[in-house]
CSV table of C-alpha atoms in Angstrom, one decimal:
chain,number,residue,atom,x,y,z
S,1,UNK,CA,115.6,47.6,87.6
S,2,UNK,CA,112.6,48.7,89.7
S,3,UNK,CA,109.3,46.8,88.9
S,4,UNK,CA,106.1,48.9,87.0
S,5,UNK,CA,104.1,51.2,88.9
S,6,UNK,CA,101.1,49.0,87.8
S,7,UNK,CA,102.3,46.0,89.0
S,8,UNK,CA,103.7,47.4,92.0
S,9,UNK,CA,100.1,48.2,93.1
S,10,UNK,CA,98.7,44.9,92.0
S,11,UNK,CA,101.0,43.3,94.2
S,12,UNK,CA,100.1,45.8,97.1
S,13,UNK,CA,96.4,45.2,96.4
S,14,UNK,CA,96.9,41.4,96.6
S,15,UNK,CA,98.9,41.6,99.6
S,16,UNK,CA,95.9,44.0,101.3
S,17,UNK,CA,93.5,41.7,100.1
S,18,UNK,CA,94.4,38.7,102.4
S,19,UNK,CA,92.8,39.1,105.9
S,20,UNK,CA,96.4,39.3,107.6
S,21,UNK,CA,97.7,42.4,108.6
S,22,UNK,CA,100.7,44.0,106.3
S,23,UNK,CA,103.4,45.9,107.3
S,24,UNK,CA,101.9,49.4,106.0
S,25,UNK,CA,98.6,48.7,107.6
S,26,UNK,CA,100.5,48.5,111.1
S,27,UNK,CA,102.6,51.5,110.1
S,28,UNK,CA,98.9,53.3,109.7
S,29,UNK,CA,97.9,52.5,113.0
S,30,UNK,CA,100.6,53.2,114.4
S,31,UNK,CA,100.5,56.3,113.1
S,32,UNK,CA,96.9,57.1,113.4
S,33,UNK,CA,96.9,56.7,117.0
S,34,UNK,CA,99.8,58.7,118.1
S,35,UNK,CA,97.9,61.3,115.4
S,36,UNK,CA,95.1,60.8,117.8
S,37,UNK,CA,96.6,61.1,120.7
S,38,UNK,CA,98.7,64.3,119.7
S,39,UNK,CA,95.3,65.5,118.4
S,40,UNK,CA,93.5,65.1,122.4
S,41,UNK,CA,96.6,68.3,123.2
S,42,UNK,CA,95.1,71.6,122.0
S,43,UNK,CA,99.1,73.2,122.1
S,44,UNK,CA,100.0,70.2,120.3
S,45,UNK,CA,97.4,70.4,117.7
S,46,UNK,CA,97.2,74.4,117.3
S,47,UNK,CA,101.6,73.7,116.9
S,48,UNK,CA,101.2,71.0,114.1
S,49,UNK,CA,98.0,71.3,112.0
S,50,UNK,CA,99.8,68.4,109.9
S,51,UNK,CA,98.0,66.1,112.3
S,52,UNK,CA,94.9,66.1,110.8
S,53,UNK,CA,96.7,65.1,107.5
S,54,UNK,CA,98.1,62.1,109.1
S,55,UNK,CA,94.9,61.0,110.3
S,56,UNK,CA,92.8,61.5,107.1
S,57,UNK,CA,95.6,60.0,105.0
S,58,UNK,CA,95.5,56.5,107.5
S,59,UNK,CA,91.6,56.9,107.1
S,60,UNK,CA,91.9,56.7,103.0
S,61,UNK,CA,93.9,53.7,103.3
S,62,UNK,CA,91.5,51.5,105.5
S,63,UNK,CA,89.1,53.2,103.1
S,64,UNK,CA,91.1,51.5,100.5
S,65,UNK,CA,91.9,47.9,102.9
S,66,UNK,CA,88.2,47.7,103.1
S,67,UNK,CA,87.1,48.2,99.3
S,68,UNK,CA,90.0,46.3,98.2
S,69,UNK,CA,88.6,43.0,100.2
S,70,UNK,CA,85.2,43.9,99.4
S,71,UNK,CA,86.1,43.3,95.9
S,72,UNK,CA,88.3,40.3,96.6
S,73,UNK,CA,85.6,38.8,98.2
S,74,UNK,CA,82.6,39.7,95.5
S,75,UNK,CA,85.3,37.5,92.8
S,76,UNK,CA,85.1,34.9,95.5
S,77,UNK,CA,81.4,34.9,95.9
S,78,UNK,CA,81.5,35.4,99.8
S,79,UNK,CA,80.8,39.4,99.9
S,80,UNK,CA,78.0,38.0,102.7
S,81,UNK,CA,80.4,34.9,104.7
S,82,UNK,CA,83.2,38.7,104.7
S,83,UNK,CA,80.8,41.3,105.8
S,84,UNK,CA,79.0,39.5,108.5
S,85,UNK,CA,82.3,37.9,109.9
S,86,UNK,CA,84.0,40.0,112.9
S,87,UNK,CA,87.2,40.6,110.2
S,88,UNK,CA,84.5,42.8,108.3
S,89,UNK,CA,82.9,44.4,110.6
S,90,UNK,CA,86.2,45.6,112.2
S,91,UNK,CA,87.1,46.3,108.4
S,92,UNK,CA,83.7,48.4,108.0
S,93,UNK,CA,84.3,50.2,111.3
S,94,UNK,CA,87.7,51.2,110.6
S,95,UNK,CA,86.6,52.9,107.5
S,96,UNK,CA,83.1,54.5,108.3
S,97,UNK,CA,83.8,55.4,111.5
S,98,UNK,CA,85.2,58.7,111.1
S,99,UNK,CA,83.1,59.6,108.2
S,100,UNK,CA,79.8,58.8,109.8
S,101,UNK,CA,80.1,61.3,112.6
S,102,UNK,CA,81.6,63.5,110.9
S,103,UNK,CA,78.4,63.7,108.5
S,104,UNK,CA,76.3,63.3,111.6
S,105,UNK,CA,77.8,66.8,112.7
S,106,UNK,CA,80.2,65.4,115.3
S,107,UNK,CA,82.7,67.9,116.5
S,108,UNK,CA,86.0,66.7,114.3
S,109,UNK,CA,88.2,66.3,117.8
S,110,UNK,CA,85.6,64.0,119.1
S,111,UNK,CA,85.4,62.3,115.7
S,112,UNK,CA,88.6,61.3,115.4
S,113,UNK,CA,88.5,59.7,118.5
S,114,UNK,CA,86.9,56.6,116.7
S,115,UNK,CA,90.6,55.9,115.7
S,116,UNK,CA,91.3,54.0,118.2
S,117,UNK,CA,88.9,51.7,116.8
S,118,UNK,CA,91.7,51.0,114.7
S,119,UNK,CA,93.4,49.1,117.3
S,120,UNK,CA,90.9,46.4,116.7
S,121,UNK,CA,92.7,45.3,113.7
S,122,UNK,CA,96.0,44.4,115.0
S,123,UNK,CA,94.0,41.7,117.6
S,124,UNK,CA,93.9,38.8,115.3
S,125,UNK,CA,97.5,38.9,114.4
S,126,UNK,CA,98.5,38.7,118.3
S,127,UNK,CA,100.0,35.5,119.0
S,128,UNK,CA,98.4,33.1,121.5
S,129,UNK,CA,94.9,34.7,121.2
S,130,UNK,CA,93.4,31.6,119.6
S,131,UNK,CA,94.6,29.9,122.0
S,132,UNK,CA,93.2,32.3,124.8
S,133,UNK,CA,89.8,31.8,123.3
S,134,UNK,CA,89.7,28.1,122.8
S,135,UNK,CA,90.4,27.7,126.3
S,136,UNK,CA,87.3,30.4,127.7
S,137,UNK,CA,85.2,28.3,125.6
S,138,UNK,CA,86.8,24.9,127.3
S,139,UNK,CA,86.6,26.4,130.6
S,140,UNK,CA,83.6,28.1,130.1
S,141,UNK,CA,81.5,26.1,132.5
S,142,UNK,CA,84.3,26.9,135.6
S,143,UNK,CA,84.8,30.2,135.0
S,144,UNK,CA,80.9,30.9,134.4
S,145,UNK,CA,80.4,28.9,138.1
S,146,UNK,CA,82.7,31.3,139.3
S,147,UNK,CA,81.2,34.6,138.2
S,148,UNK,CA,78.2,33.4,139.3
S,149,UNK,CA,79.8,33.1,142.8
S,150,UNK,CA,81.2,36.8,142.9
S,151,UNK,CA,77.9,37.8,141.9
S,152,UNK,CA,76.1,36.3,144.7
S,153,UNK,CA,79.0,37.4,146.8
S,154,UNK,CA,78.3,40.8,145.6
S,155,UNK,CA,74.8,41.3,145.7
S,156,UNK,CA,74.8,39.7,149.5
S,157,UNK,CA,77.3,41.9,150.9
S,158,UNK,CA,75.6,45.2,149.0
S,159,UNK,CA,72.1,44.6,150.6
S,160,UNK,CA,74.3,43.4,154.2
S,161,UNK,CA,75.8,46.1,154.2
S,162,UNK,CA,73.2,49.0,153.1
S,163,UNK,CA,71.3,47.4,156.4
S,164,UNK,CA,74.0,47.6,158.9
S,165,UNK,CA,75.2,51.2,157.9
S,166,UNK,CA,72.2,53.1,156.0
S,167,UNK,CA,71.5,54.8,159.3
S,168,UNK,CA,75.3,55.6,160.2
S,169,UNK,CA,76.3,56.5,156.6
S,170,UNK,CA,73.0,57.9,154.6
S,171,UNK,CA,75.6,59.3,152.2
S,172,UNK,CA,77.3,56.1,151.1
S,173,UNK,CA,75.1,53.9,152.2
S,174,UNK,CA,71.7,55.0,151.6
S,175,UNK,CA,70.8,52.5,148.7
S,176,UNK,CA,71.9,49.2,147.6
S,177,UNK,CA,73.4,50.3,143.9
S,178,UNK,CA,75.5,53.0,146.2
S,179,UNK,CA,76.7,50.3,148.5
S,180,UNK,CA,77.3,47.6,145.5
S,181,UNK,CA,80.2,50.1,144.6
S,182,UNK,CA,81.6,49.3,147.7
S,183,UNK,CA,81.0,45.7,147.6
S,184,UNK,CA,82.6,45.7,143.9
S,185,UNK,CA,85.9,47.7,145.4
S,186,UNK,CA,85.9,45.3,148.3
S,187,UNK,CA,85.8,42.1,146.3
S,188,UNK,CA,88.1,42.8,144.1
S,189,UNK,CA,90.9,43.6,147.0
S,190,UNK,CA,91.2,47.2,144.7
S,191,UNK,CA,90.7,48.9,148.6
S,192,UNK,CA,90.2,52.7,147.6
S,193,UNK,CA,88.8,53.3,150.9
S,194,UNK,CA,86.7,56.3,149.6
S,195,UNK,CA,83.5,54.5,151.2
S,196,UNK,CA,84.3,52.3,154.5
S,197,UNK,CA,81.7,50.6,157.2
S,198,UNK,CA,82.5,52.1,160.6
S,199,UNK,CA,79.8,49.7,162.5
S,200,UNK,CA,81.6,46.6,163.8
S,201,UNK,CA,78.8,44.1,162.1
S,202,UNK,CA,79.7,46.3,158.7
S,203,UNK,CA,83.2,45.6,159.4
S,204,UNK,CA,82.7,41.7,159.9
S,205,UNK,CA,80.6,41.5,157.0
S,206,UNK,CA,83.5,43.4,155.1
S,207,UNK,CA,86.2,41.1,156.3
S,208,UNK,CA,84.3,38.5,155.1
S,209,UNK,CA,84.3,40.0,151.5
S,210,UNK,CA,88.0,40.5,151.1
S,211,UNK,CA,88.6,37.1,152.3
S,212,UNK,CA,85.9,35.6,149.1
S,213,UNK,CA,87.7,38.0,146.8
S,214,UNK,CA,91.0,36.5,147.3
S,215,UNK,CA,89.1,33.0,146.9
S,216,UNK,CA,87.3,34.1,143.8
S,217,UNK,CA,90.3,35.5,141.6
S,218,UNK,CA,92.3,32.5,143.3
S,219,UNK,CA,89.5,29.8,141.7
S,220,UNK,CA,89.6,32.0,138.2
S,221,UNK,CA,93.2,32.3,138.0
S,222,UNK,CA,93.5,28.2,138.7
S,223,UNK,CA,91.0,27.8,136.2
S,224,UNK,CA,92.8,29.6,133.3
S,225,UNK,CA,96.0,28.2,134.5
S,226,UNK,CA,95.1,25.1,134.1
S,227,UNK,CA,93.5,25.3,130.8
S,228,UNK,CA,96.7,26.7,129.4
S,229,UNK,CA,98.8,24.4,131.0
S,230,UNK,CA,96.4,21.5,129.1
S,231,UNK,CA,96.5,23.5,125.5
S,232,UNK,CA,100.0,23.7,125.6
S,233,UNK,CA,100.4,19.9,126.3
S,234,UNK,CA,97.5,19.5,123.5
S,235,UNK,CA,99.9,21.3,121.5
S,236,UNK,CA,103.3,19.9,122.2
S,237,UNK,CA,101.4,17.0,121.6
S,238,UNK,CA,100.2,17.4,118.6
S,239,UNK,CA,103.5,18.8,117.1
S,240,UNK,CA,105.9,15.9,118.8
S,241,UNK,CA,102.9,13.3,117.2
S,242,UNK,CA,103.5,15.1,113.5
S,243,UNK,CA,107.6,14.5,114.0
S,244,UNK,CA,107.6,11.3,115.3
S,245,UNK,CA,104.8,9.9,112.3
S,246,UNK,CA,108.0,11.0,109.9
S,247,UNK,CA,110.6,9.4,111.5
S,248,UNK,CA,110.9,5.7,109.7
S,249,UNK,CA,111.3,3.7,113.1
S,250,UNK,CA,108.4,4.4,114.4
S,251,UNK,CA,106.5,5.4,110.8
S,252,UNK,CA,105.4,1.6,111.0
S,253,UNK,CA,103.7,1.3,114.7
S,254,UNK,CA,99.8,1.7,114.7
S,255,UNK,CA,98.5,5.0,115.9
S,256,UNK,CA,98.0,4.2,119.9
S,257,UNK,CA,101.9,2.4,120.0
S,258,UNK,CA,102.9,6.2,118.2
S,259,UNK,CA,100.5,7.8,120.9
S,260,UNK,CA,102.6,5.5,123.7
S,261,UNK,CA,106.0,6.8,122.0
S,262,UNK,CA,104.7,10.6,121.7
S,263,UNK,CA,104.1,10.4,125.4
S,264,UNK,CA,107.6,9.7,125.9
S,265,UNK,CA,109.5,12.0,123.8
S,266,UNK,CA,110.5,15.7,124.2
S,267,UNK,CA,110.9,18.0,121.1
S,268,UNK,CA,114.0,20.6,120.9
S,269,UNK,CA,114.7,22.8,118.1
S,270,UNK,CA,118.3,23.4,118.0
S,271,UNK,CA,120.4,26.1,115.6
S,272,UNK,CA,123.0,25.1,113.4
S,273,UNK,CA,126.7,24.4,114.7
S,274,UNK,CA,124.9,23.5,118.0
S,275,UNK,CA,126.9,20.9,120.4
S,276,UNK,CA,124.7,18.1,121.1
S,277,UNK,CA,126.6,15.8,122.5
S,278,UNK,CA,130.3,15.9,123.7
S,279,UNK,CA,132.4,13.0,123.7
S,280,UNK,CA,133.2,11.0,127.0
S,281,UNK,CA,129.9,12.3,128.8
S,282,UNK,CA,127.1,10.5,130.5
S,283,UNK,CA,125.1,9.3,128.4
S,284,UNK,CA,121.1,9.6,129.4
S,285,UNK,CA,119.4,9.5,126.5
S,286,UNK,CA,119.0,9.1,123.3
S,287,UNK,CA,117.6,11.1,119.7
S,288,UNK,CA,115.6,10.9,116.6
S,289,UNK,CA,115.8,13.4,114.1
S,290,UNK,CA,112.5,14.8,112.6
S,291,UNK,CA,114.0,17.2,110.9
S,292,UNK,CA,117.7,18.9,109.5
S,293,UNK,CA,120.7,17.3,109.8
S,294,UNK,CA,123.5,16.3,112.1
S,295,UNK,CA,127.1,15.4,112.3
S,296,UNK,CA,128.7,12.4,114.0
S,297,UNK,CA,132.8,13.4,114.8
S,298,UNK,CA,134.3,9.9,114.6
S,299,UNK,CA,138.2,9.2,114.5
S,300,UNK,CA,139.1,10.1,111.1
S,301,UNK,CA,136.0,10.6,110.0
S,302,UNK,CA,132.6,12.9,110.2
S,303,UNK,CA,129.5,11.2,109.2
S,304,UNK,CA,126.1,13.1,108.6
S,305,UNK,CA,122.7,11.4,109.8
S,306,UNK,CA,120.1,13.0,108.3
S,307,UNK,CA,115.9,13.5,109.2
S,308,UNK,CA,115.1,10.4,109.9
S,309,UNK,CA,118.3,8.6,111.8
S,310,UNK,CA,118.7,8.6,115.0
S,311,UNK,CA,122.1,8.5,117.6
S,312,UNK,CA,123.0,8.4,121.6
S,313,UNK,CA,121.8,5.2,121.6
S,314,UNK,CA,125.4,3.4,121.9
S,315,UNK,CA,125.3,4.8,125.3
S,316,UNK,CA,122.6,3.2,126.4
S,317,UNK,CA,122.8,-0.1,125.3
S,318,UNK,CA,126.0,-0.9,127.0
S,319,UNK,CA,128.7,1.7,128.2
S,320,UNK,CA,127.0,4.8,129.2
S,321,UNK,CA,129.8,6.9,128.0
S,322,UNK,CA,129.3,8.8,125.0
S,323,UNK,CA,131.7,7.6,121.9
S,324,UNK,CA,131.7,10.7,119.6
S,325,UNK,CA,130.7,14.3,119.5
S,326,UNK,CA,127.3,15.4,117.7
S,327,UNK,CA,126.4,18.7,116.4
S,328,UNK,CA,124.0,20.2,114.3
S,329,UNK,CA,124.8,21.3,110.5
S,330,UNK,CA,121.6,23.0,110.1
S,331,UNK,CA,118.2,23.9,112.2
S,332,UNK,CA,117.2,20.9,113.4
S,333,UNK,CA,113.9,19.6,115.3
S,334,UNK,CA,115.4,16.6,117.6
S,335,UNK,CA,112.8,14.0,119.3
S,336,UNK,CA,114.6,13.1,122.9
S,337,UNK,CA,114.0,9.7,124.3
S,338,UNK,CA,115.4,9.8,127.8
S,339,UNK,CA,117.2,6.8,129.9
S,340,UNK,CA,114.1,5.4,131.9
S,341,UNK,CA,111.8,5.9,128.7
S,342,UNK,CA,113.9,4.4,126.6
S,343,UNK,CA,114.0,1.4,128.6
S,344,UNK,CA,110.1,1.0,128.9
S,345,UNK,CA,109.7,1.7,125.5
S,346,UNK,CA,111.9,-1.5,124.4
S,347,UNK,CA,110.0,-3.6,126.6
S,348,UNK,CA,106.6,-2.6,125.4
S,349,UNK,CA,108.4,-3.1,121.7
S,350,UNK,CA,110.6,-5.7,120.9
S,351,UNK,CA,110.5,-4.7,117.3
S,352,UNK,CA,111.2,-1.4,117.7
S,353,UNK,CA,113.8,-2.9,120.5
S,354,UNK,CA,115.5,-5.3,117.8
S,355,UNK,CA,115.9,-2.7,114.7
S,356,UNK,CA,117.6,-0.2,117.3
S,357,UNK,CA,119.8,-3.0,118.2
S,358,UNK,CA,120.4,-4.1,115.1
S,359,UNK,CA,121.6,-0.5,113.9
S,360,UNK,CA,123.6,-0.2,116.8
S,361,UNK,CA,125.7,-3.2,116.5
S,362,UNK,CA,126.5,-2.3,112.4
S,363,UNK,CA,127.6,1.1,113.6
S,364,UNK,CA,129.7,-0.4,116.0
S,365,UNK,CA,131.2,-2.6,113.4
S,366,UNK,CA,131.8,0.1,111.0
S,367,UNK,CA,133.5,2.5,113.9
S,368,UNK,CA,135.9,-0.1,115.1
């Protein structure tokens, strides 16, 4: 039985309210910037005249988007916190664009232009983008060093350069803003080769450019390398720390022992009926489960460990053979504590060292 219209839209009206973008507001600009696009080709707009339907129907629903969390907010009491926030603005721009030149007497082809404003909606719901800005805010300092660099770089070879060839090449070279083009094209290696220095001084000095450009985007793209690299081990971090706090054996150590133990571990997430360990293999390490469920094969048997347990360790306590198979029975997040970690980590231990052992010897009882 299909729900009331009314609720219908109260549903759709909460669901627009949220700051997220839904499903039919990626639909609309989708849609409104292939209308716009379509609409830049006279045969293709004098063809379909349904295109400026398209657009003005995407246009009343931001129209809508925007009122909708206006009013969501106003309940709220932070109208002000919503409309002076970037979500708002890009909210308010989305639907006044359009309108406002329109009024203004803007030619409706070059209005509708704006829609590609649109696009501005669908940034905060692209993944990794907090990340990118939480590490040009770390690495501000670096990067800002560097910029500082290719300006000076810039500005050098301009006025260098508007010496050495103003006489040769009044055209191109008769001012320093015409020769920071070329210094700009140089830098960055782009090489269109519309302005070159024919003097040999001018083509030292231009030598010398291409060779700091490569330096300059080679220091930049370091820099951002190497904040990533650091974010994502902030955030593996972070995320192994969370599943090893919930697994019991390690639920009672103080927080720098868990930090010790979070350096050593490797999270996997692993899909049911996954093979995790075949019987009669090496065995290098051993796991903790933070989360789903596993199952043990034993002669005659199957036993189920759930979040919590942990197994492989048989293997390296004694005979590094492995004694049963393991698979998952459902998604599971495993913790992995390898060979030479696992080692370290009972002599740092003994408690943790004595429990493992302890659980190891009452499995062996029970499997023999």
């Amino acid at each position: 039985m299909s729900k009331p219209p009314i609720s219908a839209l109260a549903q759709f009206a909460a669901a627009t309210a949220g700051r997220n973008m839904t499903k039919a507001a990626y639909v609309a600009v989708t849609v409104g910037l292939l209308g716009m696009v379509l609409l830049t080709d006279k045969r293709a707009y004098d063809a379909h005249g349904w295109i400026n339907g398209l657009l003005w129907a995407c246009l009343v629903y931001f129209a809508f988007e925007w009122l909708v969390r206006l009013r969501h907010m106003a309940q709220q009491g932070r109208l002000s916190l919503y409309m002076s926030s970037s979500a708002g603005l890009v909210d308010a721009i989305g639907a006044l664009a359009v309108p406002v030149a329109l009024v203004l007497g803007v030619e409706p082809k070059t209005a509708w232009l704006l829609t590609v404003l649109w696009v501005l909606k669908v940034i905060p719901g692209i993944p990794g983008l907090r990340q990118l800005r939480r590490v040009l805010v770390l690495e501000s300092g670096p990067l800002v060093s560097v910029l500082v660099i290719f300006l000076t770089v810039v500005f050098l070879a301009s006025v260098a350069e508007y010496l050495l060839e103003r006489d040769v090449q009044p055209q191109t070279f008769g001012s320093v803003p015409a020769a920071l083009w070329w210094a700009v094209v140089t830098l960055t290696t782009t090489g269109y080769g519309d302005v070159v220095p024919v003097t040999p001084l001018g083509r030292l000095v231009a030598a010398a450019v291409m060779i700091s450009g490569l330096g300059v985007f080679g220091l930049w793209t370091g820099i951002l390398a190497t904040g990533f690299a650091a974010e994502t081990r902030r955030d593996n971090f972070l995320k192994t720390w969370e599943s090893v706090s919930k697994v019991p054996f390690f639920a009672a150590l103080g927080p720098a022992a868990i930090a010790d133990v979070t350096h050593m571990l490797r999270s996997m997430e692993l899909p049911a009926r996954t093979m995790i360990i075949r019987k009669g293999a090496q065995g290098d390490c051993m796991y903790f489960i933070a989360a789903g469920e596993v199952e043990v094969d034993l002669p005659g048997k199957k036993v189920q460990l759930g979040e919590g347990a942990f197994f492989g360790e048989m293997a390296l306590l004694g005979n590094n053979k492995r004694g049963a198979n393991v698979s998952t029975t459902k998604v599971s997040r495993l913790l992995v504590l390898d060979l030479v970690d696992f080692r370290v980590l009972m002599a740092r231990h003994p408690d943790l060292a004595e429990t493992i052992d302890a659980e190891a010897k009452r499995r062996a009882r029970e499997n023999s």
